[in-house]
Structure formats: structure tokens, C-alpha cells
CSV table of C-alpha atoms in Angstrom, one decimal:
chain,number,residue,atom,x,y,z
A,1,MET,CA,11.9,-22.7,2.8
A,2,GLU,CA,13.0,-25.1,0.0
A,3,TRP,CA,16.1,-24.7,-2.1
A,4,ASP,CA,14.0,-24.2,-5.2
A,5,ASN,CA,13.2,-20.8,-3.8
A,6,PHE,CA,16.8,-19.8,-4.6
A,7,PHE,CA,15.8,-20.2,-8.3
A,8,SER,CA,12.6,-18.3,-8.0
A,9,ILE,CA,11.6,-15.4,-10.2
A,10,TYR,CA,14.0,-13.2,-8.2
A,11,SER,CA,16.9,-15.1,-9.5
A,12,LEU,CA,16.1,-13.9,-13.0
A,13,ILE,CA,16.8,-10.4,-11.8
A,14,TYR,CA,19.4,-10.6,-9.1
A,15,ILE,CA,21.8,-13.3,-10.1
A,16,PRO,CA,22.7,-11.8,-13.5
A,17,LEU,CA,22.8,-8.3,-11.9
A,18,ILE,CA,25.3,-9.5,-9.3
A,19,LEU,CA,27.4,-11.2,-12.0
A,20,CYS,CA,27.6,-7.9,-13.9
A,21,SER,CA,30.1,-6.8,-11.3
A,22,TYR,CA,32.8,-8.4,-13.4
A,23,ILE,CA,32.2,-6.1,-16.4
A,24,SER,CA,35.3,-3.9,-16.7
A,25,ASN,CA,34.6,-1.5,-19.6
A,26,LEU,CA,33.1,1.8,-18.2
A,27,LYS,CA,30.8,2.4,-21.1
A,28,ALA,CA,29.5,-1.1,-21.0
A,29,GLN,CA,28.9,-0.8,-17.3
A,30,LYS,CA,26.8,2.3,-17.8
A,31,ARG,CA,24.8,0.6,-20.6
A,32,VAL,CA,24.2,-2.4,-18.4
A,33,ILE,CA,23.1,-0.1,-15.5
A,34,PHE,CA,20.6,1.6,-17.8
A,35,PHE,CA,19.3,-1.8,-18.9
A,36,TRP,CA,18.8,-2.9,-15.2
A,37,ILE,CA,17.1,0.4,-14.4
A,38,ILE,CA,14.5,-0.4,-17.0
A,39,VAL,CA,14.1,-4.0,-16.0
A,40,LEU,CA,13.9,-3.3,-12.3
A,41,THR,CA,11.5,-0.4,-12.8
A,42,LEU,CA,9.1,-2.8,-14.6
A,43,PHE,CA,9.8,-5.7,-12.3
A,44,ARG,CA,9.0,-3.6,-9.2
A,45,GLY,CA,6.3,-1.3,-10.7
A,46,LEU,CA,4.1,-3.9,-12.3
A,47,ARG,CA,3.8,-6.1,-9.2
A,48,TRP,CA,0.5,-4.6,-7.8
A,49,ASP,CA,-2.0,-7.2,-6.6
A,50,LEU,CA,0.8,-9.8,-6.4
A,51,GLY,CA,1.0,-9.6,-2.6
A,52,THR,CA,4.0,-7.2,-2.5
A,53,ASP,CA,2.3,-4.0,-1.6
A,54,TRP,CA,0.0,-2.5,1.0
A,55,TYR,CA,-3.7,-1.8,0.6
A,56,TRP,CA,-3.4,1.5,2.6
A,57,TYR,CA,-1.0,2.9,0.0
A,58,GLU,CA,-3.4,2.4,-2.8
A,59,LYS,CA,-6.2,3.7,-0.6
A,60,SER,CA,-4.1,6.8,0.0
A,61,PHE,CA,-3.5,7.2,-3.7
A,62,ASN,CA,-7.2,7.2,-4.4
A,63,GLU,CA,-8.1,9.7,-1.7
A,64,LEU,CA,-5.3,12.2,-2.3
A,65,ASP,CA,-5.7,15.4,-4.2
A,66,PHE,CA,-4.0,18.8,-4.5
A,67,SER,CA,-6.4,20.1,-1.8
A,68,ASN,CA,-5.3,17.6,0.9
A,69,PHE,CA,-1.8,16.2,0.0
A,70,TYR,CA,-0.1,18.4,2.6
A,71,LYS,CA,-2.4,17.4,5.5
A,72,TYR,CA,-3.5,13.9,4.6
A,73,ILE,CA,-3.9,11.4,7.5
A,74,THR,CA,-3.9,7.7,6.7
A,75,GLN,CA,-4.3,4.5,8.5
A,76,ASP,CA,-1.8,1.7,7.8
A,77,ASP,CA,-2.2,-2.0,7.9
A,78,GLY,CA,-1.5,-2.0,11.6
A,79,MET,CA,-4.5,0.3,12.1
A,80,VAL,CA,-2.1,3.2,13.2
A,81,TYR,CA,-3.0,6.7,12.1
A,82,LYS,CA,-0.2,8.8,10.6
A,83,ASN,CA,0.4,11.9,8.6
A,84,LEU,CA,1.5,10.9,5.1
A,85,GLU,CA,4.6,13.0,4.2
A,86,ALA,CA,3.7,15.8,1.8
A,87,GLY,CA,6.5,15.0,-0.7
A,88,TRP,CA,5.4,11.4,-1.0
A,89,ALA,CA,1.8,12.4,-1.2
A,90,LEU,CA,2.5,15.1,-3.8
A,91,LEU,CA,4.3,12.5,-6.0
A,92,MET,CA,1.2,10.3,-5.7
A,93,VAL,CA,-1.1,13.2,-6.7
A,94,LEU,CA,1.0,14.1,-9.7
A,95,CYS,CA,1.0,10.5,-11.0
A,96,LYS,CA,-2.7,10.3,-10.3
A,97,LYS,CA,-3.4,13.5,-12.4
A,98,LEU,CA,-1.0,12.6,-15.2
A,99,PHE,CA,-1.6,8.9,-15.6
A,100,GLY,CA,-4.5,8.0,-13.4
A,101,THR,CA,-3.4,4.6,-12.0
A,102,TYR,CA,-1.6,3.5,-8.8
A,103,THR,CA,0.7,1.4,-11.1
A,104,SER,CA,2.0,4.6,-12.7
A,105,PHE,CA,3.0,5.8,-9.2
A,106,LEU,CA,4.9,2.5,-8.6
A,107,LEU,CA,6.7,2.8,-11.9
A,108,VAL,CA,7.6,6.5,-11.5
A,109,SER,CA,8.8,6.2,-7.8
A,110,ASN,CA,10.9,3.1,-8.6
A,111,PHE,CA,12.4,4.8,-11.7
A,112,ILE,CA,13.4,7.8,-9.5
A,113,ILE,CA,15.0,5.6,-6.9
A,114,LEU,CA,17.0,3.5,-9.4
A,115,SER,CA,18.1,6.6,-11.3
A,116,ILE,CA,19.4,8.1,-8.0
A,117,TYR,CA,21.2,4.8,-7.4
A,118,TYR,CA,23.0,5.4,-10.7
A,119,LYS,CA,23.8,9.0,-9.9
A,120,ILE,CA,25.3,7.9,-6.5
A,121,SER,CA,27.2,5.1,-8.1
A,122,THR,CA,28.9,7.4,-10.7
A,123,PHE,CA,29.2,10.5,-8.4
A,124,PHE,CA,32.9,10.2,-7.4
A,125,SER,CA,34.6,9.4,-10.8
A,126,ASN,CA,34.3,5.7,-10.0
A,127,ASN,CA,35.4,3.4,-12.8
A,128,LYS,CA,33.4,0.5,-11.3
A,129,PRO,CA,29.9,2.0,-10.9
A,130,ILE,CA,28.3,-1.4,-11.6
A,131,VAL,CA,29.8,-2.7,-8.4
A,132,CYS,CA,28.2,0.1,-6.3
A,133,PHE,CA,24.9,-0.1,-8.2
A,134,ALA,CA,24.5,-3.9,-7.9
A,135,SER,CA,25.5,-3.8,-4.2
A,136,ILE,CA,22.9,-1.1,-3.3
A,137,VAL,CA,20.1,-2.8,-5.3
A,138,THR,CA,20.7,-6.3,-3.9
A,139,SER,CA,21.0,-5.0,-0.3
A,140,ALA,CA,17.9,-2.8,-0.3
A,141,ASN,CA,14.3,-3.7,-0.1
A,142,PHE,CA,13.0,-5.7,-3.0
A,143,PHE,CA,10.0,-3.3,-3.3
A,144,PRO,CA,10.8,0.2,-2.0
A,145,VAL,CA,8.5,2.2,0.3
A,146,ARG,CA,8.6,5.8,1.6
A,147,GLN,CA,11.8,5.6,3.5
A,148,ASP,CA,13.7,4.0,0.6
A,149,LEU,CA,13.0,7.1,-1.5
A,150,ALA,CA,14.0,9.3,1.5
A,151,VAL,CA,17.3,7.3,1.9
A,152,VAL,CA,18.5,7.7,-1.7
A,153,ILE,CA,17.6,11.4,-1.8
A,154,PHE,CA,19.4,12.0,1.5
A,155,PHE,CA,22.5,10.1,0.4
A,156,LEU,CA,22.6,12.0,-2.9
A,157,GLY,CA,22.7,15.1,-0.7
A,158,PHE,CA,25.4,13.4,1.4
A,159,CYS,CA,27.5,13.0,-1.8
A,160,PHE,CA,27.3,16.8,-2.3
A,161,LEU,CA,28.3,17.3,1.3
A,162,VAL,CA,31.4,15.2,0.7
A,163,ILE,CA,32.5,17.6,-2.0
A,164,ALA,CA,31.8,20.6,0.2
A,165,GLU,CA,28.5,21.7,-1.5
A,166,ARG,CA,26.6,22.1,1.7
A,167,LYS,CA,23.6,24.0,0.3
A,168,LYS,CA,22.7,21.2,-2.0
A,169,TYR,CA,23.1,18.7,0.9
A,170,ILE,CA,20.6,20.7,3.0
A,171,VAL,CA,18.1,21.1,0.2
A,172,LEU,CA,18.2,17.4,-0.6
A,173,ASN,CA,17.9,16.6,3.1
A,174,ILE,CA,14.8,18.7,3.3
A,175,ILE,CA,13.3,17.0,0.3
A,176,ALA,CA,14.1,13.6,1.9
A,177,TYR,CA,12.3,14.8,5.1
A,178,PHE,CA,9.1,15.4,3.0
A,179,CYS,CA,9.4,11.8,1.9
A,180,HIS,CA,10.0,10.4,5.3
A,181,GLN,CA,10.2,12.5,8.5
A,182,SER,CA,13.0,10.5,10.0
A,183,ALA,CA,15.5,12.0,7.5
A,184,ILE,CA,15.5,15.3,9.5
A,185,VAL,CA,17.4,13.6,12.3
A,186,LEU,CA,20.4,13.1,10.1
A,187,LEU,CA,20.7,16.7,9.0
A,188,PRO,CA,22.8,18.0,12.0
A,189,ILE,CA,24.5,14.6,12.6
A,190,SER,CA,25.8,14.4,9.0
A,191,LEU,CA,27.2,17.9,9.2
A,192,PHE,CA,29.0,16.9,12.4
A,193,LEU,CA,30.7,14.0,10.5
A,194,GLN,CA,33.0,16.5,8.7
A,195,LYS,CA,34.6,17.6,12.0
A,196,PHE,CA,36.7,14.6,13.0
A,197,PHE,CA,38.4,11.4,12.0
A,198,LEU,CA,38.6,8.7,14.7
A,199,LYS,CA,41.6,6.5,15.4
A,200,TYR,CA,41.1,2.8,15.0
A,201,LYS,CA,41.3,2.0,18.7
A,202,VAL,CA,38.7,4.7,19.5
A,203,VAL,CA,36.2,3.2,17.0
A,204,PHE,CA,36.9,-0.3,18.5
A,205,MET,CA,36.2,1.0,22.0
A,206,LEU,CA,33.0,2.7,20.8
A,207,MET,CA,31.8,-0.4,19.2
A,208,ILE,CA,32.4,-2.4,22.4
A,209,ALA,CA,30.5,0.2,24.4
A,210,ALA,CA,27.6,0.2,21.8
A,211,PHE,CA,27.5,-3.6,21.9
A,212,ILE,CA,27.3,-3.6,25.8
A,213,PHE,CA,24.7,-0.9,25.8
A,214,GLY,CA,22.5,-2.5,23.2
A,215,GLU,CA,22.7,-6.0,24.6
A,216,TYR,CA,22.6,-5.4,28.3
A,217,LEU,CA,21.6,-1.8,29.2
A,218,ILE,CA,18.7,-1.0,26.9
A,219,PRO,CA,16.4,-3.6,28.5
A,220,VAL,CA,17.2,-2.0,31.9
A,221,LEU,CA,16.7,1.4,30.5
A,222,MET,CA,13.3,0.4,29.1
A,223,GLY,CA,12.2,-0.9,32.4
A,224,PHE,CA,13.2,2.4,34.1
A,225,ILE,CA,11.3,4.4,31.5
A,226,VAL,CA,8.2,2.3,32.0
A,227,SER,CA,8.4,2.6,35.8
A,228,HIS,CA,9.5,6.2,36.3
A,229,VAL,CA,9.0,8.4,33.1
A,230,GLY,CA,5.5,7.3,32.2
A,231,GLY,CA,3.2,9.5,30.2
A,232,SER,CA,3.1,9.6,26.4
A,233,ILE,CA,6.9,9.6,26.0
A,234,GLY,CA,7.4,6.6,28.2
A,235,SER,CA,4.6,4.7,26.7
A,236,VAL,CA,5.7,5.3,23.1
A,237,ILE,CA,9.3,4.4,23.7
A,238,ALA,CA,8.5,1.3,25.7
A,239,GLY,CA,5.8,0.4,23.1
A,240,TYR,CA,8.4,0.4,20.3
A,241,TYR,CA,10.7,-1.7,22.4
A,242,TYR,CA,8.0,-4.2,23.4
A,243,GLU,CA,6.6,-4.5,19.9
A,244,TYR,CA,10.0,-5.2,18.4
A,245,SER,CA,11.1,-7.6,21.2
A,246,HIS,CA,7.8,-9.6,21.1
A,247,ASN,CA,6.7,-9.5,17.5
A,248,ASN,CA,6.4,-13.1,16.2
A,249,VAL,CA,8.0,-12.2,12.9
A,250,LEU,CA,11.0,-10.4,14.3
A,251,SER,CA,11.5,-12.1,17.6
A,252,ASP,CA,14.1,-14.5,16.3
A,253,ALA,CA,16.4,-11.6,15.8
A,254,ASN,CA,16.7,-11.3,19.5
A,255,TYR,CA,18.1,-14.8,19.8
A,256,THR,CA,20.7,-14.7,17.0
A,257,ASN,CA,24.3,-14.5,18.0
A,258,PRO,CA,25.4,-10.8,17.7
A,259,ILE,CA,29.1,-11.6,18.0
A,260,LEU,CA,29.6,-12.6,14.4
A,261,PRO,CA,28.0,-9.4,12.8
A,262,PHE,CA,30.2,-7.4,15.3
A,263,ILE,CA,33.4,-9.2,14.2
A,264,LEU,CA,32.6,-9.0,10.5
A,265,ASN,CA,31.6,-5.3,10.6
A,266,MET,CA,34.8,-4.5,12.3
A,267,GLY,CA,36.6,-6.5,9.6
A,268,LEU,CA,35.0,-4.4,7.0
A,269,TYR,CA,35.8,-1.2,8.9
A,270,SER,CA,39.4,-2.4,9.1
A,271,LEU,CA,39.6,-2.7,5.3
A,272,PHE,CA,38.4,0.9,5.0
A,273,TYR,CA,40.7,2.2,7.6
A,274,ILE,CA,43.8,0.4,6.2
A,275,SER,CA,42.9,1.6,2.7
A,276,PHE,CA,42.6,5.2,4.0
A,277,LYS,CA,45.9,5.0,5.8
A,278,ASN,CA,47.7,3.6,2.8
A,279,MET,CA,46.2,6.4,0.6
A,280,THR,CA,47.4,9.1,2.9
A,281,ILE,CA,50.9,7.7,3.2
A,282,SER,CA,51.6,6.8,-0.4
A,283,HIS,CA,50.5,10.0,-2.1
A,284,SER,CA,51.4,13.7,-2.0
A,285,TYR,CA,48.8,16.1,-0.9
A,286,ASP,CA,47.8,17.8,-4.1
A,287,MET,CA,44.2,19.1,-4.6
A,288,LYS,CA,43.0,15.9,-6.2
A,289,GLN,CA,44.4,13.8,-3.5
A,290,GLU,CA,42.9,16.0,-0.8
A,291,SER,CA,39.5,15.5,-2.5
A,292,ILE,CA,39.9,11.7,-2.5
A,293,ILE,CA,40.9,11.7,1.2
A,294,ARG,CA,37.8,13.8,2.0
A,295,ILE,CA,35.6,11.4,0.1
A,296,PHE,CA,37.0,8.5,2.1
A,297,LYS,CA,37.0,10.3,5.4
A,298,LEU,CA,33.3,11.3,5.4
A,299,ASN,CA,32.1,7.9,4.1
A,300,ILE,CA,34.2,6.1,6.7
A,301,ASN,CA,32.7,8.3,9.4
A,302,ALA,CA,29.2,7.6,8.0
A,303,PHE,CA,29.9,3.9,8.1
A,304,ILE,CA,31.1,4.2,11.7
A,305,LEU,CA,27.9,5.9,12.8
A,306,TYR,CA,25.9,3.4,10.8
A,307,MET,CA,27.6,0.5,12.7
A,308,LEU,CA,26.9,2.2,16.1
A,309,ILE,CA,23.2,2.7,15.3
A,310,ASN,CA,22.7,-0.9,14.3
A,311,THR,CA,24.8,-2.3,17.1
A,312,ILE,CA,22.7,-0.4,19.7
A,313,PHE,CA,19.2,-0.6,18.3
A,314,LEU,CA,18.9,-3.5,15.7
A,315,ARG,CA,18.1,-6.2,18.3
A,316,THR,CA,16.2,-3.9,20.7
A,317,ILE,CA,14.4,-0.9,19.1
A,318,GLY,CA,14.0,-1.6,15.4
A,319,SER,CA,12.4,1.7,14.7
A,320,LEU,CA,15.5,3.6,15.8
A,321,ALA,CA,17.8,1.2,13.9
A,322,ARG,CA,16.1,2.3,10.7
A,323,LEU,CA,18.0,5.6,11.1
A,324,GLY,CA,21.1,3.7,10.1
A,325,SER,CA,19.7,3.1,6.7
A,326,TYR,CA,20.4,6.7,5.7
A,327,LEU,CA,24.1,6.0,6.0
A,328,SER,CA,24.2,2.4,4.8
A,329,ILE,CA,25.1,3.2,1.2
A,330,SER,CA,28.5,4.6,2.4
A,331,GLN,CA,29.9,1.1,2.7
A,332,TYR,CA,29.2,0.4,-1.0
A,333,ILE,CA,30.7,3.7,-2.1
A,334,LEU,CA,33.9,2.7,-0.2
A,335,ILE,CA,33.9,-0.8,-1.5
A,336,SER,CA,33.5,0.3,-5.1
A,337,LEU,CA,36.1,3.0,-4.8
A,338,ILE,CA,38.7,0.6,-3.3
A,339,ILE,CA,38.1,-1.8,-6.2
A,340,SER,CA,38.1,1.1,-8.7
A,341,TRP,CA,41.5,2.5,-7.4
A,342,THR,CA,43.2,-0.9,-7.1
A,343,LYS,CA,45.7,-1.1,-9.9
A,344,ASP,CA,46.6,-4.8,-9.5
A,345,LYS,CA,44.2,-6.7,-11.7
A,346,ASN,CA,44.5,-9.9,-9.7
A,347,LYS,CA,43.8,-8.2,-6.5
A,348,LYS,CA,40.9,-6.3,-8.1
A,349,ASN,CA,39.4,-9.6,-9.3
A,350,ILE,CA,39.8,-11.1,-5.8
A,351,TYR,CA,37.9,-8.2,-4.2
A,352,ILE,CA,35.1,-8.4,-6.8
A,353,THR,CA,34.8,-12.2,-6.3
A,354,ILE,CA,34.6,-11.8,-2.5
A,355,LEU,CA,31.9,-9.1,-2.9
A,356,VAL,CA,30.0,-11.2,-5.5
A,357,CYS,CA,30.0,-14.2,-3.0
A,358,TYR,CA,28.7,-11.9,-0.3
A,359,LEU,CA,25.9,-10.5,-2.5
A,360,PHE,CA,24.8,-14.1,-3.4
A,361,TYR,CA,24.7,-14.8,0.3
A,362,ARG,CA,22.6,-11.7,0.9
A,363,TYR,CA,20.2,-12.6,-1.9
A,364,TYR,CA,20.0,-16.1,-0.4
A,365,LYS,CA,19.0,-14.8,3.1
A,366,GLN,CA,16.6,-12.2,1.7
A,367,LEU,CA,14.5,-15.0,0.2
A,368,GLY,CA,13.9,-16.2,3.7
A,369,PHE,CA,16.4,-19.0,4.5
A,370,TYR,CA,17.4,-16.9,7.5
A,371,PRO,CA,14.2,-14.9,8.3
A,372,GLU,CA,15.7,-13.5,11.5
A,373,LEU,CA,18.3,-11.6,9.3
A,374,MET,CA,15.9,-10.1,6.8
A,375,PHE,CA,16.2,-6.4,7.5
A,376,PRO,CA,16.7,-3.8,4.8
A,377,TYR,CA,19.8,-1.6,4.7
A,378,HIS,CA,21.7,-3.5,7.4
A,379,SER,CA,25.4,-3.7,7.4
A,380,ILE,CA,26.5,-6.1,4.6
A,381,PHE,CA,27.4,-8.5,7.4
A,382,ASP,CA,24.3,-8.2,9.7
């Protein structure tokens, strides 16, 4: 891909959005976010017939009605039959009845996703919400699909879990499940994240174990499943592994060096861990401080689980690696909070500059300069 792709139409959206991270006034940040919600909604929603969507989604939209949205079976571009989740299907039906066109569904669904990005970015009294918003937008899919909606609904629920509003978390997790069934896996796991906080050396050892398991043991395990388990379970699991490992589009991912992402992810975790430790040492334990510590603790735990999932499955069973996307936003919450709570202006500007440089790097690789790295919701260093 040529360098002129760097200055494609995407640059008109993402480059100024990334540079908005330097805005300091809170009211100005919120106004800018509202502006980008409108721009991105139109940019994403009016793209139909431009090669950035799937025929079977439009076909589903045309065939759905109130009589069948809860039991509709569709066939995707890979000729695979699947039940379309009732929540996603219901949103399609509502847009169809109210507005009549598939474009209206794209506009509404994107507006919902971007509005939830805003809610997440401002949830924890963050005075740098633009940092979180820009990071999430530029690290997610250019054009959202079912799981993207499920991810943001799930993580909004996770925000409520962080502030101990468990019922809202469960309700939003269930709504996310009706947008993409994979969300249900995270319901018990995320509740478990409240119960512990791991020492640094324990996380390091877990990451080493995950790396060894993902790189060397999963291929052996797949061979065992094919040879001894058999049946539908064995064929499905092995099929996912074979498809990912041999797909022409994704196969390059199996030959990239996994050491660098491992080192950089641990570097990011080190920043979170050190910030957390400094926070617990330098402040008294009043109620406000306990709330801040809880926010950091659960988001760090979410990021640890996210790293482990990606380390084990990203280069082997991509379908399972997608589970990590539900926790991926935690890193941007933590980054924006660290910048928000940094009192030294020079240090704050250094943090923002480093983040902006990374976001440009991510934008660069999403355009295809490094196609083997083009996966949504990976760690910011994958």
C-alpha cells in the first residue's frame, strides 16, 4: 500500500480527532466530542454501497419483521447459517418501521455506539474525556458490527460494576448478550474480577505461562482434540483453529514476532501498576480515595484478563480472542485517568504526546501498512 493512503479520506476524520487530545478545557472537550459524534455517525452511517458493509446484513434487514426478529436465521457471506441475535434484529425492525431504509439503521446504530463511547469516557469524573473517546474510536473497527455494539453496552455495564451497582451491570450484560451472544461469557468472569488484586510478579508469571501455552501447547492440544475427542465439539474447535491458522488474509499473523507485543503490553501494565501503587501510598483512605482505588483495581484486573486472552488465542484461535474485546476499553479508561489525575502539566503533556504518537501508529497500521496486525480491539501494542 502506498504512502498516499495515509492521506486518504480516513485522515480527514482520524487525524484531527487524535489531535483533539491536546484540548484542555473540559467544556470545549465535550463540545468537540459532540461534534465528532455527529461527524462519525454520518461518516459511518452513509457509507452503504461503498464496499464497507455486508450484503447479508441488508438482506436480513429486508426480511426481518416483528413476527420473526426473535427467531430469525440468516446466512452470512461465508455461507454459514446463524441465529441473528434478537436485540440486534429488533433494532433493525424498529428502524425499518420508523424510517424504512437500511441506511437509517446504520445511522442509528452508530449514533448509539458513539454516544455510549461518550458516556464511558465521562463516567469516572474524568477531566480528559477527549483522550478516552479518541483512543476508543481510533482503536475500534472503522465500521461497527454486532459485536461492537455488544462491547460498548457490556463495558458501560462494567463501569456500573466498578462503582458497585451490580444490578445495572447484569441488566446491561444481558442487553449486550442480545446483541452478540459471546457477551454472556463475561458475566461471571467480570464479577470475579472484584475478588482479587494480583501482585506484579504473579501477573508476569501468568503472562509467561499464557505465552508458552498459546505459542507451543495449543497446536498440540488441537491435534489431540482432532484425534481423540472427535464429534461435533472436536470438529468445531479444530475447525476454528484451522480456519484461523490457514486463512490467506490472517495467516501472516502466525508469523509475526509475538515477543514485542508481549514486552510492550507488560510495559503498559507496569505503568498502570506503578500508578496504582503510588496512589495507595500517597493518599489517605477516605471514601473518595477508596472509590478511586476501586476504579483502578477493577480496570487493571480487566486489562490483565484482556492481555491473557489475547496472548493465548490471538495467533491461534481468533474467534476466542474476540472475547478480549469486551475488556479492551479498560486500558483507555486507565490511560485517560492517569493523564487526568497528573498535576504536573509538563508530565501530562508528555503522556498525551506519547499517546497521540501511538494513535497515529495505530491509524497507520489500520489502513493496511501492516495487514497482519489489523485486528479490532487488540491491546494498543498488538
